[in-house]
mmJSON file of the N, C-alpha and C atoms, coordinates in Angstrom:
{"data_MODEL":{"atom_site":{
"group_PDB":["ATOM","ATOM","ATOM","ATOM","ATOM","ATOM","ATOM","ATOM","ATOM","ATOM","ATOM","ATOM","ATOM","ATOM","ATOM","ATOM","ATOM","ATOM","ATOM","ATOM","ATOM","ATOM","ATOM","ATOM","ATOM","ATOM","ATOM","ATOM","ATOM","ATOM","ATOM","ATOM","ATOM","ATOM","ATOM","ATOM","ATOM","ATOM","ATOM","ATOM","ATOM","ATOM","ATOM","ATOM","ATOM","ATOM","ATOM","ATOM","ATOM","ATOM","ATOM","ATOM","ATOM","ATOM","ATOM","ATOM","ATOM","ATOM","ATOM","ATOM","ATOM","ATOM","ATOM","ATOM","ATOM","ATOM","ATOM","ATOM","ATOM","ATOM","ATOM","ATOM","ATOM","ATOM","ATOM","ATOM","ATOM","ATOM","ATOM","ATOM","ATOM","ATOM","ATOM","ATOM","ATOM","ATOM","ATOM","ATOM","ATOM","ATOM","ATOM","ATOM","ATOM","ATOM","ATOM","ATOM","ATOM","ATOM","ATOM","ATOM","ATOM","ATOM","ATOM","ATOM","ATOM","ATOM","ATOM","ATOM","ATOM","ATOM","ATOM","ATOM","ATOM","ATOM","ATOM","ATOM","ATOM","ATOM","ATOM","ATOM","ATOM","ATOM","ATOM","ATOM","ATOM","ATOM","ATOM","ATOM","ATOM","ATOM","ATOM","ATOM","ATOM","ATOM","ATOM","ATOM","ATOM","ATOM","ATOM","ATOM","ATOM","ATOM","ATOM","ATOM","ATOM","ATOM","ATOM","ATOM","ATOM","ATOM","ATOM","ATOM","ATOM","ATOM","ATOM","ATOM","ATOM","ATOM","ATOM","ATOM","ATOM","ATOM","ATOM","ATOM","ATOM","ATOM","ATOM","ATOM","ATOM","ATOM","ATOM","ATOM","ATOM","ATOM","ATOM","ATOM","ATOM","ATOM","ATOM","ATOM","ATOM","ATOM","ATOM","ATOM","ATOM","ATOM","ATOM","ATOM","ATOM","ATOM","ATOM","ATOM","ATOM","ATOM","ATOM","ATOM","ATOM","ATOM"],
"id":[1,2,3,4,5,6,7,8,9,10,11,12,13,14,15,16,17,18,19,20,21,22,23,24,25,26,27,28,29,30,31,32,33,34,35,36,37,38,39,40,41,42,43,44,45,46,47,48,49,50,51,52,53,54,55,56,57,58,59,60,61,62,63,64,65,66,67,68,69,70,71,72,73,74,75,76,77,78,79,80,81,82,83,84,85,86,87,88,89,90,91,92,93,94,95,96,97,98,99,100,101,102,103,104,105,106,107,108,109,110,111,112,113,114,115,116,117,118,119,120,121,122,123,124,125,126,127,128,129,130,131,132,133,134,135,136,137,138,139,140,141,142,143,144,145,146,147,148,149,150,151,152,153,154,155,156,157,158,159,160,161,162,163,164,165,166,167,168,169,170,171,172,173,174,175,176,177,178,179,180,181,182,183,184,185,186,187,188,189,190,191,192,193,194,195,196,197,198],
"type_symbol":["N","C","C","N","C","C","N","C","C","N","C","C","N","C","C","N","C","C","N","C","C","N","C","C","N","C","C","N","C","C","N","C","C","N","C","C","N","C","C","N","C","C","N","C","C","N","C","C","N","C","C","N","C","C","N","C","C","N","C","C","N","C","C","N","C","C","N","C","C","N","C","C","N","C","C","N","C","C","N","C","C","N","C","C","N","C","C","N","C","C","N","C","C","N","C","C","N","C","C","N","C","C","N","C","C","N","C","C","N","C","C","N","C","C","N","C","C","N","C","C","N","C","C","N","C","C","N","C","C","N","C","C","N","C","C","N","C","C","N","C","C","N","C","C","N","C","C","N","C","C","N","C","C","N","C","C","N","C","C","N","C","C","N","C","C","N","C","C","N","C","C","N","C","C","N","C","C","N","C","C","N","C","C","N","C","C","N","C","C","N","C","C","N","C","C","N","C","C"],
"label_atom_id":["N","CA","C","N","CA","C","N","CA","C","N","CA","C","N","CA","C","N","CA","C","N","CA","C","N","CA","C","N","CA","C","N","CA","C","N","CA","C","N","CA","C","N","CA","C","N","CA","C","N","CA","C","N","CA","C","N","CA","C","N","CA","C","N","CA","C","N","CA","C","N","CA","C","N","CA","C","N","CA","C","N","CA","C","N","CA","C","N","CA","C","N","CA","C","N","CA","C","N","CA","C","N","CA","C","N","CA","C","N","CA","C","N","CA","C","N","CA","C","N","CA","C","N","CA","C","N","CA","C","N","CA","C","N","CA","C","N","CA","C","N","CA","C","N","CA","C","N","CA","C","N","CA","C","N","CA","C","N","CA","C","N","CA","C","N","CA","C","N","CA","C","N","CA","C","N","CA","C","N","CA","C","N","CA","C","N","CA","C","N","CA","C","N","CA","C","N","CA","C","N","CA","C","N","CA","C","N","CA","C","N","CA","C","N","CA","C","N","CA","C","N","CA","C","N","CA","C","N","CA","C"],
"label_alt_id":[null,null,null,null,null,null,null,null,null,null,null,null,null,null,null,null,null,null,null,null,null,null,null,null,null,null,null,null,null,null,null,null,null,null,null,null,null,null,null,null,null,null,null,null,null,null,null,null,null,null,null,null,null,null,null,null,null,null,null,null,null,null,null,null,null,null,null,null,null,null,null,null,null,null,null,null,null,null,null,null,null,null,null,null,null,null,null,null,null,null,null,null,null,null,null,null,null,null,null,null,null,null,null,null,null,null,null,null,null,null,null,null,null,null,null,null,null,null,null,null,null,null,null,null,null,null,null,null,null,null,null,null,null,null,null,null,null,null,null,null,null,null,null,null,null,null,null,null,null,null,null,null,null,null,null,null,null,null,null,null,null,null,null,null,null,null,null,null,null,null,null,null,null,null,null,null,null,null,null,null,null,null,null,null,null,null,null,null,null,null,null,null,null,null,null,null,null,null],
"label_comp_id":["ASP","ASP","ASP","ARG","ARG","ARG","LEU","LEU","LEU","THR","THR","THR","VAL","VAL","VAL","ARG","ARG","ARG","LEU","LEU","LEU","TYR","TYR","TYR","ASN","ASN","ASN","VAL","VAL","VAL","ARG","ARG","ARG","GLY","GLY","GLY","GLU","GLU","GLU","LEU","LEU","LEU","VAL","VAL","VAL","LYS","LYS","LYS","THR","THR","THR","LEU","LEU","LEU","LEU","LEU","LEU","VAL","VAL","VAL","ASP","ASP","ASP","GLU","GLU","GLU","LEU","LEU","LEU","VAL","VAL","VAL","PRO","PRO","PRO","ALA","ALA","ALA","ASN","ASN","ASN","GLY","GLY","GLY","GLU","GLU","GLU","ILE","ILE","ILE","THR","THR","THR","TRP","TRP","TRP","ARG","ARG","ARG","GLY","GLY","GLY","GLU","GLU","GLU","ASN","ASN","ASN","ASN","ASN","ASN","ARG","ARG","ARG","GLY","GLY","GLY","GLN","GLN","GLN","ARG","ARG","ARG","VAL","VAL","VAL","ALA","ALA","ALA","SER","SER","SER","GLY","GLY","GLY","VAL","VAL","VAL","TYR","TYR","TYR","PHE","PHE","PHE","VAL","VAL","VAL","LYS","LYS","LYS","THR","THR","THR","GLU","GLU","GLU","VAL","VAL","VAL","GLY","GLY","GLY","THR","THR","THR","LYS","LYS","LYS","LEU","LEU","LEU","PHE","PHE","PHE","THR","THR","THR","ASP","ASP","ASP","LYS","LYS","LYS","ILE","ILE","ILE","THR","THR","THR","MET","MET","MET","VAL","VAL","VAL","LYS","LYS","LYS"],
"label_asym_id":["A","A","A","A","A","A","A","A","A","A","A","A","A","A","A","A","A","A","A","A","A","A","A","A","A","A","A","A","A","A","A","A","A","A","A","A","A","A","A","A","A","A","A","A","A","A","A","A","A","A","A","A","A","A","A","A","A","A","A","A","A","A","A","A","A","A","A","A","A","A","A","A","A","A","A","A","A","A","A","A","A","A","A","A","A","A","A","A","A","A","A","A","A","A","A","A","A","A","A","A","A","A","A","A","A","A","A","A","A","A","A","A","A","A","A","A","A","A","A","A","A","A","A","A","A","A","A","A","A","A","A","A","A","A","A","A","A","A","A","A","A","A","A","A","A","A","A","A","A","A","A","A","A","A","A","A","A","A","A","A","A","A","A","A","A","A","A","A","A","A","A","A","A","A","A","A","A","A","A","A","A","A","A","A","A","A","A","A","A","A","A","A","A","A","A","A","A","A"],
"label_entity_id":["1","1","1","1","1","1","1","1","1","1","1","1","1","1","1","1","1","1","1","1","1","1","1","1","1","1","1","1","1","1","1","1","1","1","1","1","1","1","1","1","1","1","1","1","1","1","1","1","1","1","1","1","1","1","1","1","1","1","1","1","1","1","1","1","1","1","1","1","1","1","1","1","1","1","1","1","1","1","1","1","1","1","1","1","1","1","1","1","1","1","1","1","1","1","1","1","1","1","1","1","1","1","1","1","1","1","1","1","1","1","1","1","1","1","1","1","1","1","1","1","1","1","1","1","1","1","1","1","1","1","1","1","1","1","1","1","1","1","1","1","1","1","1","1","1","1","1","1","1","1","1","1","1","1","1","1","1","1","1","1","1","1","1","1","1","1","1","1","1","1","1","1","1","1","1","1","1","1","1","1","1","1","1","1","1","1","1","1","1","1","1","1","1","1","1","1","1","1"],
"label_seq_id":[1,1,1,2,2,2,3,3,3,4,4,4,5,5,5,6,6,6,7,7,7,8,8,8,9,9,9,10,10,10,11,11,11,12,12,12,13,13,13,14,14,14,15,15,15,16,16,16,17,17,17,18,18,18,19,19,19,20,20,20,21,21,21,22,22,22,23,23,23,24,24,24,25,25,25,26,26,26,27,27,27,28,28,28,29,29,29,30,30,30,31,31,31,32,32,32,33,33,33,34,34,34,35,35,35,36,36,36,37,37,37,38,38,38,39,39,39,40,40,40,41,41,41,42,42,42,43,43,43,44,44,44,45,45,45,46,46,46,47,47,47,48,48,48,49,49,49,50,50,50,51,51,51,52,52,52,53,53,53,54,54,54,55,55,55,56,56,56,57,57,57,58,58,58,59,59,59,60,60,60,61,61,61,62,62,62,63,63,63,64,64,64,65,65,65,66,66,66],
"pdbx_PDB_ins_code":[null,null,null,null,null,null,null,null,null,null,null,null,null,null,null,null,null,null,null,null,null,null,null,null,null,null,null,null,null,null,null,null,null,null,null,null,null,null,null,null,null,null,null,null,null,null,null,null,null,null,null,null,null,null,null,null,null,null,null,null,null,null,null,null,null,null,null,null,null,null,null,null,null,null,null,null,null,null,null,null,null,null,null,null,null,null,null,null,null,null,null,null,null,null,null,null,null,null,null,null,null,null,null,null,null,null,null,null,null,null,null,null,null,null,null,null,null,null,null,null,null,null,null,null,null,null,null,null,null,null,null,null,null,null,null,null,null,null,null,null,null,null,null,null,null,null,null,null,null,null,null,null,null,null,null,null,null,null,null,null,null,null,null,null,null,null,null,null,null,null,null,null,null,null,null,null,null,null,null,null,null,null,null,null,null,null,null,null,null,null,null,null,null,null,null,null,null,null],
"Cartn_x":[88.476,87.158,86.456,85.715,84.876,83.419,82.95,81.752,80.88,79.644,78.679,77.41,76.819,75.371,74.483,73.322,72.487,71.082,70.201,68.826,67.798,66.918,66.02,64.507,63.536,62.296,61.64,60.269,59.649,59.618,59.819,59.855,61.138,62.132,63.404,64.298,63.759,64.451,65.517,66.687,67.573,67.181,67.145,66.741,67.984,68.903,69.986,71.238,72.492,73.575,74.143,74.194,74.583,76.19,76.92,78.29,78.972,80.009,80.866,82.313,82.854,84.15,84.953,86.228,87.079,86.801,86.555,86.175,87.413,86.906,87.87,87.457,88.025,87.623,87.226,86.048,85.681,84.055,83.522,82.157,81.712,80.609,80.23,78.911,78.419,77.109,76.83,75.782,75.455,73.947,73.816,72.522,71.887,70.614,70.008,69.064,68.953,68.056,66.789,66.31,65.252,65.184,66.248,66.403,66.863,66.617,67.201,68.47,69.027,70.353,70.304,69.1,69.062,68.613,68.721,68.367,66.996,66.181,64.731,64.16,63.197,62.625,61.767,61.872,61.019,59.798,58.863,57.783,57.866,56.921,56.869,56.68,57.269,56.991,58.089,58.048,59.098,60.24,61.445,62.764,63.571,64.49,65.434,66.823,67.618,69.023,69.901,70.647,71.373,72.852,73.384,74.894,75.694,76.777,77.672,79.07,79.531,80.902,81.757,82.596,83.203,82.262,82.076,81.247,79.956,79.722,78.745,77.708,76.458,75.39,74.361,73.887,73.008,71.818,70.606,69.506,68.679,68.293,67.554,66.216,65.222,64.113,63.818,63.604,63.344,62.022,61.553,60.338,60.528,60.3,60.519,59.124,59.084,57.913,58.326,57.399,57.608,56.671],
"Cartn_y":[9.128,8.506,9.117,8.362,8.888,9.438,10.695,11.265,11.024,10.461,10.209,10.787,11.569,12.031,11.786,11.088,10.515,11.072,11.25,11.623,10.432,10.144,9.004,9.492,8.934,9.219,8.31,8.444,7.772,6.162,5.905,4.457,3.823,4.66,4.083,4.158,4.62,4.857,6.015,5.768,6.77,7.835,9.168,10.365,10.949,11.335,12.097,11.771,11.737,11.494,12.938,13.411,14.873,15.004,14.137,14.18,12.998,12.557,11.437,12.058,12.06,12.772,12.305,12.476,12.201,13.44,12.857,13.728,14.926,16.094,17.163,17.709,17.914,18.485,20.015,20.354,21.708,21.765,22.89,23.032,23.215,22.619,22.859,22.898,23.145,23.361,22.462,21.809,21.189,21.689,22.087,22.58,21.642,21.428,20.554,21.408,21.478,22.235,21.603,20.419,19.764,19.042,18.477,17.605,16.288,15.304,13.862,13.834,12.592,12.323,12.616,12.66,12.924,14.363,15.315,16.733,17.034,16.077,16.339,16.876,17.729,18.288,17.161,17.121,16.224,16.831,15.897,16.616,16.982,17.839,18.235,16.976,16.915,15.949,15.536,14.452,14.113,13.203,13.539,12.913,12.709,11.756,11.324,11.544,12.203,12.422,11.449,10.612,9.635,10.059,10.222,10.588,9.626,9.166,8.088,8.745,8.554,9.105,7.904,7.332,6.006,4.98,4.525,3.398,3.982,5.304,5.894,6.227,6.167,6.343,7.357,8.426,9.351,9.57,9.732,9.884,10.961,11.971,13.096,13.23,13.676,13.889,15.31,15.474,16.856,16.993,18.169,18.405,19.374,18.895,19.678,20.382,21.713,22.416,23.23,23.286,24.129,25.475],
"Cartn_z":[57.133,56.878,55.667,55.135,54.012,54.592,53.927,54.208,53.011,53.239,52.095,52.693,51.842,52.188,51.014,51.327,50.274,50.808,49.836,50.004,49.437,50.28,50.059,50.216,49.423,49.66,50.649,50.844,52.138,51.59,50.33,50.098,50.094,50.532,50.744,49.345,48.298,47.105,47.054,46.518,46.458,45.48,45.898,45.13,44.688,45.418,45.053,45.984,45.32,46.17,46.156,47.449,47.542,47.794,48.331,48.686,48.783,48.295,48.684,48.454,49.677,49.651,50.976,51.043,52.198,53.24,54.471,55.532,55.679,55.74,56.181,57.366,58.515,59.66,59.609,59.139,58.967,59.035,59.301,59.258,57.74,57.305,55.866,55.712,54.638,54.223,52.889,52.824,51.461,51.172,49.911,49.297,48.426,48.632,47.793,47.089,45.73,44.912,44.434,45.265,44.852,43.546,43.179,42.007,42.34,41.574,41.786,40.815,40.923,40.326,38.778,38.233,36.6,36.364,37.394,37.224,37.166,37.474,37.391,38.744,38.724,39.996,40.694,41.971,42.72,43.374,43.735,44.309,45.751,46.256,47.562,48.446,49.686,50.546,51.501,52.208,53.242,52.553,52.819,52.443,53.596,53.495,54.49,53.99,54.865,54.673,55.446,54.683,55.351,55.27,56.309,56.441,57.042,56.206,56.743,56.895,58.109,58.552,58.951,58.053,58.582,58.658,59.921,60.251,60.836,61.215,61.973,60.823,61.307,60.44,60.946,60.41,60.97,59.958,60.392,59.533,60.105,59.102,59.387,58.561,59.037,58.096,57.692,56.402,56.032,55.154,54.999,54.193,52.974,51.842,50.607,50.345,50.318,50.071,48.824,47.98,46.873,46.883],
"occupancy":[1.0,1.0,1.0,1.0,1.0,1.0,1.0,1.0,1.0,1.0,1.0,1.0,1.0,1.0,1.0,1.0,1.0,1.0,1.0,1.0,1.0,1.0,1.0,1.0,1.0,1.0,1.0,1.0,1.0,1.0,1.0,1.0,1.0,1.0,1.0,1.0,1.0,1.0,1.0,1.0,1.0,1.0,1.0,1.0,1.0,1.0,1.0,1.0,1.0,1.0,1.0,1.0,1.0,1.0,1.0,1.0,1.0,1.0,1.0,1.0,1.0,1.0,1.0,1.0,1.0,1.0,1.0,1.0,1.0,1.0,1.0,1.0,1.0,1.0,1.0,1.0,1.0,1.0,1.0,1.0,1.0,1.0,1.0,1.0,1.0,1.0,1.0,1.0,1.0,1.0,1.0,1.0,1.0,1.0,1.0,1.0,1.0,1.0,1.0,1.0,1.0,1.0,1.0,1.0,1.0,1.0,1.0,1.0,1.0,1.0,1.0,1.0,1.0,1.0,1.0,1.0,1.0,1.0,1.0,1.0,1.0,1.0,1.0,1.0,1.0,1.0,1.0,1.0,1.0,1.0,1.0,1.0,1.0,1.0,1.0,1.0,1.0,1.0,1.0,1.0,1.0,1.0,1.0,1.0,1.0,1.0,1.0,1.0,1.0,1.0,1.0,1.0,1.0,1.0,1.0,1.0,1.0,1.0,1.0,1.0,1.0,1.0,1.0,1.0,1.0,1.0,1.0,1.0,1.0,1.0,1.0,1.0,1.0,1.0,1.0,1.0,1.0,1.0,1.0,1.0,1.0,1.0,1.0,1.0,1.0,1.0,1.0,1.0,1.0,1.0,1.0,1.0,1.0,1.0,1.0,1.0,1.0,1.0],
"B_iso_or_equiv":[0.0,0.0,0.0,0.0,0.0,0.0,0.0,0.0,0.0,0.0,0.0,0.0,0.0,0.0,0.0,0.0,0.0,0.0,0.0,0.0,0.0,0.0,0.0,0.0,0.0,0.0,0.0,0.0,0.0,0.0,0.0,0.0,0.0,0.0,0.0,0.0,0.0,0.0,0.0,0.0,0.0,0.0,0.0,0.0,0.0,0.0,0.0,0.0,0.0,0.0,0.0,0.0,0.0,0.0,0.0,0.0,0.0,0.0,0.0,0.0,0.0,0.0,0.0,0.0,0.0,0.0,0.0,0.0,0.0,0.0,0.0,0.0,0.0,0.0,0.0,0.0,0.0,0.0,0.0,0.0,0.0,0.0,0.0,0.0,0.0,0.0,0.0,0.0,0.0,0.0,0.0,0.0,0.0,0.0,0.0,0.0,0.0,0.0,0.0,0.0,0.0,0.0,0.0,0.0,0.0,0.0,0.0,0.0,0.0,0.0,0.0,0.0,0.0,0.0,0.0,0.0,0.0,0.0,0.0,0.0,0.0,0.0,0.0,0.0,0.0,0.0,0.0,0.0,0.0,0.0,0.0,0.0,0.0,0.0,0.0,0.0,0.0,0.0,0.0,0.0,0.0,0.0,0.0,0.0,0.0,0.0,0.0,0.0,0.0,0.0,0.0,0.0,0.0,0.0,0.0,0.0,0.0,0.0,0.0,0.0,0.0,0.0,0.0,0.0,0.0,0.0,0.0,0.0,0.0,0.0,0.0,0.0,0.0,0.0,0.0,0.0,0.0,0.0,0.0,0.0,0.0,0.0,0.0,0.0,0.0,0.0,0.0,0.0,0.0,0.0,0.0,0.0,0.0,0.0,0.0,0.0,0.0,0.0],
"pdbx_formal_charge":[null,null,null,null,null,null,null,null,null,null,null,null,null,null,null,null,null,null,null,null,null,null,null,null,null,null,null,null,null,null,null,null,null,null,null,null,null,null,null,null,null,null,null,null,null,null,null,null,null,null,null,null,null,null,null,null,null,null,null,null,null,null,null,null,null,null,null,null,null,null,null,null,null,null,null,null,null,null,null,null,null,null,null,null,null,null,null,null,null,null,null,null,null,null,null,null,null,null,null,null,null,null,null,null,null,null,null,null,null,null,null,null,null,null,null,null,null,null,null,null,null,null,null,null,null,null,null,null,null,null,null,null,null,null,null,null,null,null,null,null,null,null,null,null,null,null,null,null,null,null,null,null,null,null,null,null,null,null,null,null,null,null,null,null,null,null,null,null,null,null,null,null,null,null,null,null,null,null,null,null,null,null,null,null,null,null,null,null,null,null,null,null,null,null,null,null,null,null],
"auth_seq_id":[1,1,1,2,2,2,3,3,3,4,4,4,5,5,5,6,6,6,7,7,7,8,8,8,9,9,9,10,10,10,11,11,11,12,12,12,13,13,13,14,14,14,15,15,15,16,16,16,17,17,17,18,18,18,19,19,19,20,20,20,21,21,21,22,22,22,23,23,23,24,24,24,25,25,25,26,26,26,27,27,27,28,28,28,29,29,29,30,30,30,31,31,31,32,32,32,33,33,33,34,34,34,35,35,35,36,36,36,37,37,37,38,38,38,39,39,39,40,40,40,41,41,41,42,42,42,43,43,43,44,44,44,45,45,45,46,46,46,47,47,47,48,48,48,49,49,49,50,50,50,51,51,51,52,52,52,53,53,53,54,54,54,55,55,55,56,56,56,57,57,57,58,58,58,59,59,59,60,60,60,61,61,61,62,62,62,63,63,63,64,64,64,65,65,65,66,66,66],
"auth_comp_id":["ASP","ASP","ASP","ARG","ARG","ARG","LEU","LEU","LEU","THR","THR","THR","VAL","VAL","VAL","ARG","ARG","ARG","LEU","LEU","LEU","TYR","TYR","TYR","ASN","ASN","ASN","VAL","VAL","VAL","ARG","ARG","ARG","GLY","GLY","GLY","GLU","GLU","GLU","LEU","LEU","LEU","VAL","VAL","VAL","LYS","LYS","LYS","THR","THR","THR","LEU","LEU","LEU","LEU","LEU","LEU","VAL","VAL","VAL","ASP","ASP","ASP","GLU","GLU","GLU","LEU","LEU","LEU","VAL","VAL","VAL","PRO","PRO","PRO","ALA","ALA","ALA","ASN","ASN","ASN","GLY","GLY","GLY","GLU","GLU","GLU","ILE","ILE","ILE","THR","THR","THR","TRP","TRP","TRP","ARG","ARG","ARG","GLY","GLY","GLY","GLU","GLU","GLU","ASN","ASN","ASN","ASN","ASN","ASN","ARG","ARG","ARG","GLY","GLY","GLY","GLN","GLN","GLN","ARG","ARG","ARG","VAL","VAL","VAL","ALA","ALA","ALA","SER","SER","SER","GLY","GLY","GLY","VAL","VAL","VAL","TYR","TYR","TYR","PHE","PHE","PHE","VAL","VAL","VAL","LYS","LYS","LYS","THR","THR","THR","GLU","GLU","GLU","VAL","VAL","VAL","GLY","GLY","GLY","THR","THR","THR","LYS","LYS","LYS","LEU","LEU","LEU","PHE","PHE","PHE","THR","THR","THR","ASP","ASP","ASP","LYS","LYS","LYS","ILE","ILE","ILE","THR","THR","THR","MET","MET","MET","VAL","VAL","VAL","LYS","LYS","LYS"],
"auth_asym_id":["A","A","A","A","A","A","A","A","A","A","A","A","A","A","A","A","A","A","A","A","A","A","A","A","A","A","A","A","A","A","A","A","A","A","A","A","A","A","A","A","A","A","A","A","A","A","A","A","A","A","A","A","A","A","A","A","A","A","A","A","A","A","A","A","A","A","A","A","A","A","A","A","A","A","A","A","A","A","A","A","A","A","A","A","A","A","A","A","A","A","A","A","A","A","A","A","A","A","A","A","A","A","A","A","A","A","A","A","A","A","A","A","A","A","A","A","A","A","A","A","A","A","A","A","A","A","A","A","A","A","A","A","A","A","A","A","A","A","A","A","A","A","A","A","A","A","A","A","A","A","A","A","A","A","A","A","A","A","A","A","A","A","A","A","A","A","A","A","A","A","A","A","A","A","A","A","A","A","A","A","A","A","A","A","A","A","A","A","A","A","A","A","A","A","A","A","A","A"],
"auth_atom_id":["N","CA","C","N","CA","C","N","CA","C","N","CA","C","N","CA","C","N","CA","C","N","CA","C","N","CA","C","N","CA","C","N","CA","C","N","CA","C","N","CA","C","N","CA","C","N","CA","C","N","CA","C","N","CA","C","N","CA","C","N","CA","C","N","CA","C","N","CA","C","N","CA","C","N","CA","C","N","CA","C","N","CA","C","N","CA","C","N","CA","C","N","CA","C","N","CA","C","N","CA","C","N","CA","C","N","CA","C","N","CA","C","N","CA","C","N","CA","C","N","CA","C","N","CA","C","N","CA","C","N","CA","C","N","CA","C","N","CA","C","N","CA","C","N","CA","C","N","CA","C","N","CA","C","N","CA","C","N","CA","C","N","CA","C","N","CA","C","N","CA","C","N","CA","C","N","CA","C","N","CA","C","N","CA","C","N","CA","C","N","CA","C","N","CA","C","N","CA","C","N","CA","C","N","CA","C","N","CA","C","N","CA","C","N","CA","C","N","CA","C","N","CA","C","N","CA","C","N","CA","C"],
"pdbx_PDB_model_num":[1,1,1,1,1,1,1,1,1,1,1,1,1,1,1,1,1,1,1,1,1,1,1,1,1,1,1,1,1,1,1,1,1,1,1,1,1,1,1,1,1,1,1,1,1,1,1,1,1,1,1,1,1,1,1,1,1,1,1,1,1,1,1,1,1,1,1,1,1,1,1,1,1,1,1,1,1,1,1,1,1,1,1,1,1,1,1,1,1,1,1,1,1,1,1,1,1,1,1,1,1,1,1,1,1,1,1,1,1,1,1,1,1,1,1,1,1,1,1,1,1,1,1,1,1,1,1,1,1,1,1,1,1,1,1,1,1,1,1,1,1,1,1,1,1,1,1,1,1,1,1,1,1,1,1,1,1,1,1,1,1,1,1,1,1,1,1,1,1,1,1,1,1,1,1,1,1,1,1,1,1,1,1,1,1,1,1,1,1,1,1,1,1,1,1,1,1,1]
}}}
């Protein structure tokens, strides 16, 4: 299965693609440094992390505080 992790703002706009890879059975960690796909710093606020594993979809809410 493919693992995809993307970050969206509250308007539903894609901010950053964090990971697109083949799923490997292991515990892992992804670090977001507060930048968008163009390398620009983003504003403080609420963001949504959308994780897709094969056909399953998970969404988590995070808060960016500078």
